[in-house]
Short mmCIF file of C-alpha atoms and ligand atoms in Angstrom, two decimals:
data_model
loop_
_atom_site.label_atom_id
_atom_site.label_comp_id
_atom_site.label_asym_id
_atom_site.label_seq_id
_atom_site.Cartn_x
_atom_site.Cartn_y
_atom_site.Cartn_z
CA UNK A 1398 0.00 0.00 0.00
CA UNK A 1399 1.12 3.41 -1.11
CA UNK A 1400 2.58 5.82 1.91
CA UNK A 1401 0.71 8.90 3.41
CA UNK A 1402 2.85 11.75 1.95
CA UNK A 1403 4.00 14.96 3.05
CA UNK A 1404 3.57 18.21 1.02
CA UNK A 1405 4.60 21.55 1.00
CA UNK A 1406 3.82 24.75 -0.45
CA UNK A 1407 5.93 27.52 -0.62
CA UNK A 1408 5.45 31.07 -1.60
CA UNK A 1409 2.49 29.46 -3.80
CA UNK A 1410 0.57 32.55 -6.09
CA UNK A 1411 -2.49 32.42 -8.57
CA UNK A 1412 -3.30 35.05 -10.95
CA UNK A 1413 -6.45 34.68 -13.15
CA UNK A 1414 -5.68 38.05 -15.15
CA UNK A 1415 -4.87 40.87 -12.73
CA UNK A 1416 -7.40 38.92 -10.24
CA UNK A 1417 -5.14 36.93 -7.13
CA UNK A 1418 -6.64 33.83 -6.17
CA UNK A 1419 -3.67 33.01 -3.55
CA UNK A 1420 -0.88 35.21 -2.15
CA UNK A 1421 2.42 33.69 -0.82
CA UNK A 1422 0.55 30.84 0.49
CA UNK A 1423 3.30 28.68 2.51
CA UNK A 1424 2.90 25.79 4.81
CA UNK A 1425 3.47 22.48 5.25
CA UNK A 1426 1.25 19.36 5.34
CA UNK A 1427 2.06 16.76 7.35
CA UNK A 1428 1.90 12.94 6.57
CA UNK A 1429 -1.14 11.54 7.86
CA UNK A 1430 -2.75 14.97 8.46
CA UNK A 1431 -5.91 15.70 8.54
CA UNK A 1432 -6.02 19.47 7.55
CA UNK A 1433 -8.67 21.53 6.71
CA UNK A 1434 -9.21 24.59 4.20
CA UNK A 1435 -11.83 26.95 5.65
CA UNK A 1436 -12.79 29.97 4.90
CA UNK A 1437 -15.36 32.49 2.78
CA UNK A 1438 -16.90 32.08 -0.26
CA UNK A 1439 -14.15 32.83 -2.68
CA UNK A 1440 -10.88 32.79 -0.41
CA UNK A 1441 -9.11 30.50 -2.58
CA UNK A 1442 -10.09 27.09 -1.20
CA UNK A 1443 -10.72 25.33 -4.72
CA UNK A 1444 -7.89 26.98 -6.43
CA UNK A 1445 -4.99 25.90 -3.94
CA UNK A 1446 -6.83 22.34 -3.64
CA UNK A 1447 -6.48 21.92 -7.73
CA UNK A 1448 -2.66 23.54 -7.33
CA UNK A 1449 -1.93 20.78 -4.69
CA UNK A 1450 -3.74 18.45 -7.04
CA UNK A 1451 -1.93 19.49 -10.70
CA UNK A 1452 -4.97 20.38 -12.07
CA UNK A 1453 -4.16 24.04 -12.11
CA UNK A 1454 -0.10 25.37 -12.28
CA UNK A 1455 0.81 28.29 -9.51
CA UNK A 1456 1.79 31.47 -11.03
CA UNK A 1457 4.81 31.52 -8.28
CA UNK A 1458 6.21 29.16 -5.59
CA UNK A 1459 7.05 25.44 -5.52
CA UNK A 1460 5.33 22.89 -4.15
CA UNK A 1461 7.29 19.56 -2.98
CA UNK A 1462 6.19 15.85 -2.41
CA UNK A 1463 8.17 13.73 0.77
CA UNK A 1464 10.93 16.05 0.14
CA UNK A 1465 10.99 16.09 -3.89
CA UNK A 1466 10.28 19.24 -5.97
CA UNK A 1467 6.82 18.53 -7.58
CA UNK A 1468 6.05 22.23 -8.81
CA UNK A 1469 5.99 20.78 -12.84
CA UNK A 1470 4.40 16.95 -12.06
CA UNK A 1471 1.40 16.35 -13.66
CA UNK A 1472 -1.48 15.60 -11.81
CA UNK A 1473 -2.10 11.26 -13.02
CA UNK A 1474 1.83 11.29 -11.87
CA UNK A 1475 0.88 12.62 -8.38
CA UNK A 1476 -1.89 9.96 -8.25
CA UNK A 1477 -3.88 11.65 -4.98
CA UNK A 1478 -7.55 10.82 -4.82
CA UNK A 1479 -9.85 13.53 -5.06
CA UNK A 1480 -13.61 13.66 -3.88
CA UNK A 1481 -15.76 17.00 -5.56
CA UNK A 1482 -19.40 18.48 -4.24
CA UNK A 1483 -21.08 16.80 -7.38
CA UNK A 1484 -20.45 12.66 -6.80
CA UNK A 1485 -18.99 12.67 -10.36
CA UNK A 1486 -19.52 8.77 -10.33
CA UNK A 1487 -19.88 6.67 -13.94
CA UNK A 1488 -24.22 6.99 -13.98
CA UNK A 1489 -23.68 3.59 -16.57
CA UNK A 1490 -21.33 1.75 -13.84
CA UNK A 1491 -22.92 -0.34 -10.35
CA UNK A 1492 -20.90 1.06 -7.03
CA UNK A 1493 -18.81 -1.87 -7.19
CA UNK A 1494 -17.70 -1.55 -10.57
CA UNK A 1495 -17.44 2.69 -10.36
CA UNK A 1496 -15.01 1.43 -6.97
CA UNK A 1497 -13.29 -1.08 -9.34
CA UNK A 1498 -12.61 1.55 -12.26
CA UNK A 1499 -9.17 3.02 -10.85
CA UNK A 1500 -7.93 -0.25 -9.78
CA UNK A 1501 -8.96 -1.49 -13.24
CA UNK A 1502 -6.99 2.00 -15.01
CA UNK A 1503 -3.57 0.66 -12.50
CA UNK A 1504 -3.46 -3.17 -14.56
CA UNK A 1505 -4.41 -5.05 -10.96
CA UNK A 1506 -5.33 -9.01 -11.56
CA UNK A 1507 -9.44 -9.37 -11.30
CA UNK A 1508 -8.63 -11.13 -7.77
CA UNK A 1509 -7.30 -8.42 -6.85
CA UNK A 1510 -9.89 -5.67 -8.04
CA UNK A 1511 -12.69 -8.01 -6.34
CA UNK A 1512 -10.85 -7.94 -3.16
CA UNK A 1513 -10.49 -4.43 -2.83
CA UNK A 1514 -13.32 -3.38 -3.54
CA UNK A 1515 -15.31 -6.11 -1.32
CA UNK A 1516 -13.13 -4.32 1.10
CA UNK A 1517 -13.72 -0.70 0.07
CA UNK A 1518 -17.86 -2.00 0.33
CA UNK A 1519 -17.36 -2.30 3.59
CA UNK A 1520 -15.16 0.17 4.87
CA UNK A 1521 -17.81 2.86 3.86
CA UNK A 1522 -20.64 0.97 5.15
CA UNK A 1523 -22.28 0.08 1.74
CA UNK A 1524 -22.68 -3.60 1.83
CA UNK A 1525 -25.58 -5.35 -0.19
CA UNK A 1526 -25.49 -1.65 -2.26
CA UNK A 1527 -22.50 -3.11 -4.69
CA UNK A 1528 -24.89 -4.13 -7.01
CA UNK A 1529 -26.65 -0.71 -7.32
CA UNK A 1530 -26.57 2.18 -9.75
CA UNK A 1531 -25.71 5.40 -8.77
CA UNK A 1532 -29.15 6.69 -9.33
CA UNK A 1533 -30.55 3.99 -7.47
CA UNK A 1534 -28.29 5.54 -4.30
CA UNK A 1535 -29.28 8.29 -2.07
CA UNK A 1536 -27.42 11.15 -1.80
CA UNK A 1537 -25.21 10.30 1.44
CA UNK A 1538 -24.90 6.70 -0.25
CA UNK A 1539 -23.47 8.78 -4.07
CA UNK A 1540 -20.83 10.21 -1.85
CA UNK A 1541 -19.72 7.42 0.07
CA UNK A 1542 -19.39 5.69 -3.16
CA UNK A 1543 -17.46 8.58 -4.60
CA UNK A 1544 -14.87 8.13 -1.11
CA UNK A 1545 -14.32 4.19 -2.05
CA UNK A 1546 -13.59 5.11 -5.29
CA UNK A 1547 -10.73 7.67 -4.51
CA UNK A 1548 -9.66 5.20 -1.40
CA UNK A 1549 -9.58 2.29 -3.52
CA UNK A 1550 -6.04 2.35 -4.75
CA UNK A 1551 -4.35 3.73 -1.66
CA UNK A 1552 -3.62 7.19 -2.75
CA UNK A 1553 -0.66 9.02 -0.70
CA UNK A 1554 -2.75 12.40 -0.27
CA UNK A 1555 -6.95 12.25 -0.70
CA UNK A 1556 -8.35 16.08 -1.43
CA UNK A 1557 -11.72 16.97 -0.87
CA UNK A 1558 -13.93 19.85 -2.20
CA UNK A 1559 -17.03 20.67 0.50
CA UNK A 1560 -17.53 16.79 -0.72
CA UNK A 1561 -20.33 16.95 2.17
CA UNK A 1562 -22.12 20.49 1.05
CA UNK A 1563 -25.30 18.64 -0.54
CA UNK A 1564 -26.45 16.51 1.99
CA UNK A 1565 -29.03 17.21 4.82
CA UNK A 1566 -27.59 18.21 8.40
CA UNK A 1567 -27.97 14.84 10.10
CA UNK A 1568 -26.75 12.93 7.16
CA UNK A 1569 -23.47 15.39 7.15
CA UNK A 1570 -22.86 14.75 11.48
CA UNK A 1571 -22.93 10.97 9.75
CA UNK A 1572 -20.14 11.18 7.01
CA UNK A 1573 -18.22 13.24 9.44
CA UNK A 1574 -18.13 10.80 11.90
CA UNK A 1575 -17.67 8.42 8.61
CA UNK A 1576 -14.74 10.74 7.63
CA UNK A 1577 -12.77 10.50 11.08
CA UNK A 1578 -12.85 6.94 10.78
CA UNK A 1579 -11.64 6.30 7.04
CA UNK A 1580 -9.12 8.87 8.14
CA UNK A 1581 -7.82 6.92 10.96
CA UNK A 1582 -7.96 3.65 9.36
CA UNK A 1583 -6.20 4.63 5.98
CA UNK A 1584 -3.73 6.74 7.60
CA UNK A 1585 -3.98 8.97 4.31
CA UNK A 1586 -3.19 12.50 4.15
CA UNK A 1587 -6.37 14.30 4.17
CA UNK A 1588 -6.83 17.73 2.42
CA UNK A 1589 -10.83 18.99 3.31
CA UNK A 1590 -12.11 21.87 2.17
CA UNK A 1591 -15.22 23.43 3.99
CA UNK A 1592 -16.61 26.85 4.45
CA UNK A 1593 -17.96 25.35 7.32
CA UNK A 1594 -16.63 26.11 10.91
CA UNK A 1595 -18.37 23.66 13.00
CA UNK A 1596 -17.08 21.24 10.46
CA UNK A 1597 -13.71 22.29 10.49
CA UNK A 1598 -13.35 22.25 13.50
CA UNK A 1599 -14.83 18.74 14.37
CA UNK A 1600 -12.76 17.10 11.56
CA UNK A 1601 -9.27 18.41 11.68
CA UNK A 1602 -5.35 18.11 12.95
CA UNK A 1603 -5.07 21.40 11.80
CA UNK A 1604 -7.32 23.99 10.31
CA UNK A 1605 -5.85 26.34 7.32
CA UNK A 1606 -7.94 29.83 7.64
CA UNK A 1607 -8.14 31.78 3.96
CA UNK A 1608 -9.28 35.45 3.54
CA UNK A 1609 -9.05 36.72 -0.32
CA UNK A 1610 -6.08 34.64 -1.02
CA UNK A 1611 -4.58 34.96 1.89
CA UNK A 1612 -3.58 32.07 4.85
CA UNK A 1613 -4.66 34.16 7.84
CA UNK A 1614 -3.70 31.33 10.23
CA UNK A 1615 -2.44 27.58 10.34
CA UNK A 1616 -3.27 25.83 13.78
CA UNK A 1617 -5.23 22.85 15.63
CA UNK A 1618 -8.68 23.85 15.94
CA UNK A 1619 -8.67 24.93 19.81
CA UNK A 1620 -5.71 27.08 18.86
CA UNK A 1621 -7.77 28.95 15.87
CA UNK A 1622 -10.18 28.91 18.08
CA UNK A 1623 -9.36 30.29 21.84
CA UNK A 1624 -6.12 32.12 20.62
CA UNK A 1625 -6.77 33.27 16.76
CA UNK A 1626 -4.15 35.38 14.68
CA UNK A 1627 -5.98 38.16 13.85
CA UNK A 1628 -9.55 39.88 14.25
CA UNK A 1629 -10.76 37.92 10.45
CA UNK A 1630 -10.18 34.63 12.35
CA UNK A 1631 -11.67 35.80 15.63
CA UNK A 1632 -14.91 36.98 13.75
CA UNK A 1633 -15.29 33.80 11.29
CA UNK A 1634 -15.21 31.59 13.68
CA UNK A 1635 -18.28 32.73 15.92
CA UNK A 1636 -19.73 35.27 18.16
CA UNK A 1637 -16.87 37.42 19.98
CA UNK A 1638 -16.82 40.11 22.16
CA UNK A 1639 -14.62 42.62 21.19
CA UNK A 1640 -13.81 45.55 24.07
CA UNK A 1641 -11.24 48.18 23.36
CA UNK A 1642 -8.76 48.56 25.87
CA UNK A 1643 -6.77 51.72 26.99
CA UNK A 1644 -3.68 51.63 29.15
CA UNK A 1645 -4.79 48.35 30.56
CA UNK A 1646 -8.31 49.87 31.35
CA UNK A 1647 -12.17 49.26 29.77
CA UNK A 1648 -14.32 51.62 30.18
CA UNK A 1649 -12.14 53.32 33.04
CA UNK A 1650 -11.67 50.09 34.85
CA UNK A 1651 -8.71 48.19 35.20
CA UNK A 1652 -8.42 44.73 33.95
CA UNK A 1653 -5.78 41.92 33.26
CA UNK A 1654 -4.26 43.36 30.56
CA UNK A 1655 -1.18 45.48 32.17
CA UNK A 1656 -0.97 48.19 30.13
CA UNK A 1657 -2.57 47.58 27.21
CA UNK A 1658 -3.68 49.36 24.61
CA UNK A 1659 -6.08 47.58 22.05
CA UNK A 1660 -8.96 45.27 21.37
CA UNK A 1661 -9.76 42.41 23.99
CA UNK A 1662 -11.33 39.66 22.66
CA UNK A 1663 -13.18 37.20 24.64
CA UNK A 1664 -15.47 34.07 23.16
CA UNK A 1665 -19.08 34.53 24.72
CA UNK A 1666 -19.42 31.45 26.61
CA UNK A 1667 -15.79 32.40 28.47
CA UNK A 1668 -18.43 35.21 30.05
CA UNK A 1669 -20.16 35.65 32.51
CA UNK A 1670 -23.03 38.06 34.08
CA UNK A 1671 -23.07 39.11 37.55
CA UNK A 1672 -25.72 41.18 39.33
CA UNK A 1673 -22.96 43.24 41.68
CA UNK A 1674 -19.86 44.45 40.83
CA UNK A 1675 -17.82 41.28 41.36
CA UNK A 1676 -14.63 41.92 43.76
CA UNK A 1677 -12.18 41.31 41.85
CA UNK A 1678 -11.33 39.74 38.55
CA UNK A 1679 -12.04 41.22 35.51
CA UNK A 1680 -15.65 43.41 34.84
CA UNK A 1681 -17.65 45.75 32.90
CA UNK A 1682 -20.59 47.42 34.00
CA UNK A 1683 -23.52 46.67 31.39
CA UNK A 1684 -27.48 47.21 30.65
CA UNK A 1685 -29.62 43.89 29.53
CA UNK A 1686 -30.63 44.44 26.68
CA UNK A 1687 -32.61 41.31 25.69
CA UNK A 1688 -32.99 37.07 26.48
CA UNK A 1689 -33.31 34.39 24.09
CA UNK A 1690 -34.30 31.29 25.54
CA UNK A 1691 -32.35 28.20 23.89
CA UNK A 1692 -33.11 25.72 26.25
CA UNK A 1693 -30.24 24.73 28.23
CA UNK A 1694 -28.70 27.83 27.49
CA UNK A 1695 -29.95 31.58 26.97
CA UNK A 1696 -28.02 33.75 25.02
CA UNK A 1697 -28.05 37.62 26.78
CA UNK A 1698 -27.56 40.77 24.49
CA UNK A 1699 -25.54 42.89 26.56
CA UNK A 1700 -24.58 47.09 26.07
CA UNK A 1701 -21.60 48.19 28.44
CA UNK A 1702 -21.79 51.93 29.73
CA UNK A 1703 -19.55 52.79 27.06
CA UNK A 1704 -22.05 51.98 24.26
CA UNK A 1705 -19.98 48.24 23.43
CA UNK A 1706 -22.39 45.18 22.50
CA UNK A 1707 -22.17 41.48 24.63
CA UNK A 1708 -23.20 38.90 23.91
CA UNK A 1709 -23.26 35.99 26.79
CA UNK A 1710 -24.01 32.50 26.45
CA UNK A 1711 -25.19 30.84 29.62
CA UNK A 1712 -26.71 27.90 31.23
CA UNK A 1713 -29.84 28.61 31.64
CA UNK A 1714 -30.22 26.64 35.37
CA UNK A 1715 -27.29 29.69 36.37
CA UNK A 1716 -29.22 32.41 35.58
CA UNK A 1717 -30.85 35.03 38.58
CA UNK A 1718 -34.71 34.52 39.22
CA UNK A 1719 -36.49 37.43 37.53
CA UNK A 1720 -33.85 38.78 34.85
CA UNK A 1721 -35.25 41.19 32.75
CA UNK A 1722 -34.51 43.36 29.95
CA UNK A 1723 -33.12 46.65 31.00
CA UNK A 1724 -31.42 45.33 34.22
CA UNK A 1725 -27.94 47.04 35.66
CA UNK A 1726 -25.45 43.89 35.60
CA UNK A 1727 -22.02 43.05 34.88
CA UNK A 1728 -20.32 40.53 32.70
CA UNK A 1729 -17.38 39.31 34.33
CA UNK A 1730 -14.63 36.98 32.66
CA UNK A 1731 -11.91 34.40 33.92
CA UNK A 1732 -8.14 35.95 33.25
CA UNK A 1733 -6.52 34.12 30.61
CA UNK A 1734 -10.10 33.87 28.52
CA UNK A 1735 -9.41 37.46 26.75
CA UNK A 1736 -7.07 37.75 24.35
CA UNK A 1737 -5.19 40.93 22.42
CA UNK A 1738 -6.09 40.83 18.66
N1 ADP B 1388 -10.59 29.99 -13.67
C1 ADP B 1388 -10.78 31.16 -13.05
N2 ADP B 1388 -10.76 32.33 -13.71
C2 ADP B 1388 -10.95 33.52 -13.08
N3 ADP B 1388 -11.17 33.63 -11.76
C3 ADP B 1388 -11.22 32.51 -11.04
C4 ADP B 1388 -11.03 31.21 -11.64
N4 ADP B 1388 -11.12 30.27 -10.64
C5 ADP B 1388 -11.36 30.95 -9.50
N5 ADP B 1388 -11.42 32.29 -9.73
C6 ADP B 1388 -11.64 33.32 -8.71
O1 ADP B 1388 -10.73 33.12 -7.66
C7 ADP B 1388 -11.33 33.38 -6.40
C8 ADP B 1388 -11.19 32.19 -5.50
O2 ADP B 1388 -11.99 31.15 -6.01
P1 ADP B 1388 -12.08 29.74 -5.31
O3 ADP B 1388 -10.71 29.20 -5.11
O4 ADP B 1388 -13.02 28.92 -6.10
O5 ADP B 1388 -12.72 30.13 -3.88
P2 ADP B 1388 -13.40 29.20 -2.77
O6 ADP B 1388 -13.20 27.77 -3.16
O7 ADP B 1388 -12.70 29.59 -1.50
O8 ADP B 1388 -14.83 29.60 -2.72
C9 ADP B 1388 -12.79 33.75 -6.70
O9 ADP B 1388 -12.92 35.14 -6.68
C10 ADP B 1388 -13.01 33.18 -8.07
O10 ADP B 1388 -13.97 33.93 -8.76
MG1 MG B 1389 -14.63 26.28 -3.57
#
């Protein structure tokens, strides 16, 4: 069976025209990664995917395989599976035999086709489906068949376009769990694309954050998370606070932030709302402004003197008999849960 491999990108550039697609993208992709692309609609996901895969050349920068320049390869010479949105599978061709078509295209003995793909059946959880066309396949089915297909042959690196973008919310918790699995049991490389947070973040190693070409910030997911690079990542991620701090002070008061001049940035569920002015620790006085009920949690809109929107995410048991909208409260964080962007 073919290795996981390690790639790398350096200094990689797209032009289309005068139009950037990627800027001095650089980083380095372990073996047996799982990393994820996420970002906006139109950061660059695709194009840098189809660089890694051959199917488009950079404009600048190299890219290397286990070591070896593979900037001018062509993409059958790289060999690395690829999975797309659309299921791109042979409509004319059973699962079994769409599975079988790679290993068929690589010269393998029939034995040898029917044993990988028996095994393939039932590594994606498709057994007593072999027989079936892909429009007699759901949706969820179409893809998995698409993943045994790219599997099949024991590619070093698989590459994956939002491969999980069409299918229903409960079916995509499914192949995700599905995906963590074939992951760890292949012990491919895994490049995933998503514009999806919660999916990034449940999937990967590492998550690769692109803004307009850009690579805004390579880390594990807690790291992107809790600590991002920059205000882009804080934002695209989920709801932040964001309080401006002067000479270690908000709003007058002084907080854990020695001297510091900036914007504090602190995740909304790292918060939370006291009726007195706490002691110590770190505070800012505030007005309710409204309550959504969630169920086990409520989420609290939140306007400090200074005119700054909160927003708090607590438990719902935790929260004072009685709160109301326009109530005089405070919302209090842990040190070390704000962070300078
Ligand atoms: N072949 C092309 N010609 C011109 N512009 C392109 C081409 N492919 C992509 N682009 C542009 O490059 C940008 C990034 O596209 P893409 O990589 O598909 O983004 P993403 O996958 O993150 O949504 C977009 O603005 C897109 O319109
Ligand atoms: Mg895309």
């Amino acid at each position: 069976m073919t290795q996981a491999a390690e790639i790398g990108a350096t200094g990689i550039g797209k032009q289309f025209g005068q139009f950037t697609a990627l800027a001095d993208i650089t980083l380095t992709i372990a073996r047996g990664e799982f990393l994820t692309l996420l970002g906006p609609s139109g950061s660059g996901k695709t194009t840098f995917l189809m660089v890694l895969s051959g199917f488009e050349a950079p404009s600048s920068g190299r890219l290397t395989l286990n070591g070896t320049d593979m900037t001018d390869l062509a993409a059958e010479r790289r060999g690395f599976g690829m999975v797309f949105q659309g299921y791109a599978l042979f409509p004319h061709m059973t699962a079994e035999e769409n599975i079988a078509f790679p290993l068929k295209v690589q010269g393998r003995t029939a034995a040898e086709v029917k044993r990988r793909v028996d095994e393939m059946i039932g590594m994606v959880g498709l057994g007593g489906h072999g027989h079936k066309r892909p429009s007699g396949l759901s949706g969820g089915q179409q893809q998995r068949v698409a993943l045994a297909r790219a599997l099949a042959y024991a590619p070093p690196v698989l590459l994956l376009d939002e491969p999980f973008s069409a299918l229903d919310k409960n079916l995509r918790g499914q192949m995700q769990d599905e995906m963590r699995r074939l992951h760890r049991e292949t012990g491919t490389t895994f490049v995933f694309v998503t514009h999806d947070q919660e999916e990034a973040l449940a999937l990967s190693s590492r998550v690769a954050i692109f803004d307009k070409g850009r690579l805004q910030q390579l880390a594990p997911p807690r790291e992107v998370y809790e600590r991002p690079a920059n205000r882009f990542v804080a934002e695209f991620l989920g709801d932040i606070n964001i309080l401006p701090v002067k000479g270690g002070r908000i709003e007058g008061r002084a907080v854990q932030a020695p001297g510091a001049t900036g914007d504090l940035a602190i995740r909304p569920e790292y918060m939370a709302l006291a009726l007195a002015q706490p002691e110590d620790g770190n505070a800012v006085a505030a007005t309710l402004n409204d309550l959504t009920y969630l169920g086990a949690e409520t989420r609290l809109s939140l306007v400090t003197s200074g005119g700054v929107p909160i927003v708090l995410h607590q438990q719902t048991s935790d929260l004072p008999a009685g709160l109301a909208p326009g109530a005089s409260v405070w919302a209090t964080w842990a040190p070390g849960h704000g962070f300078l962007l």
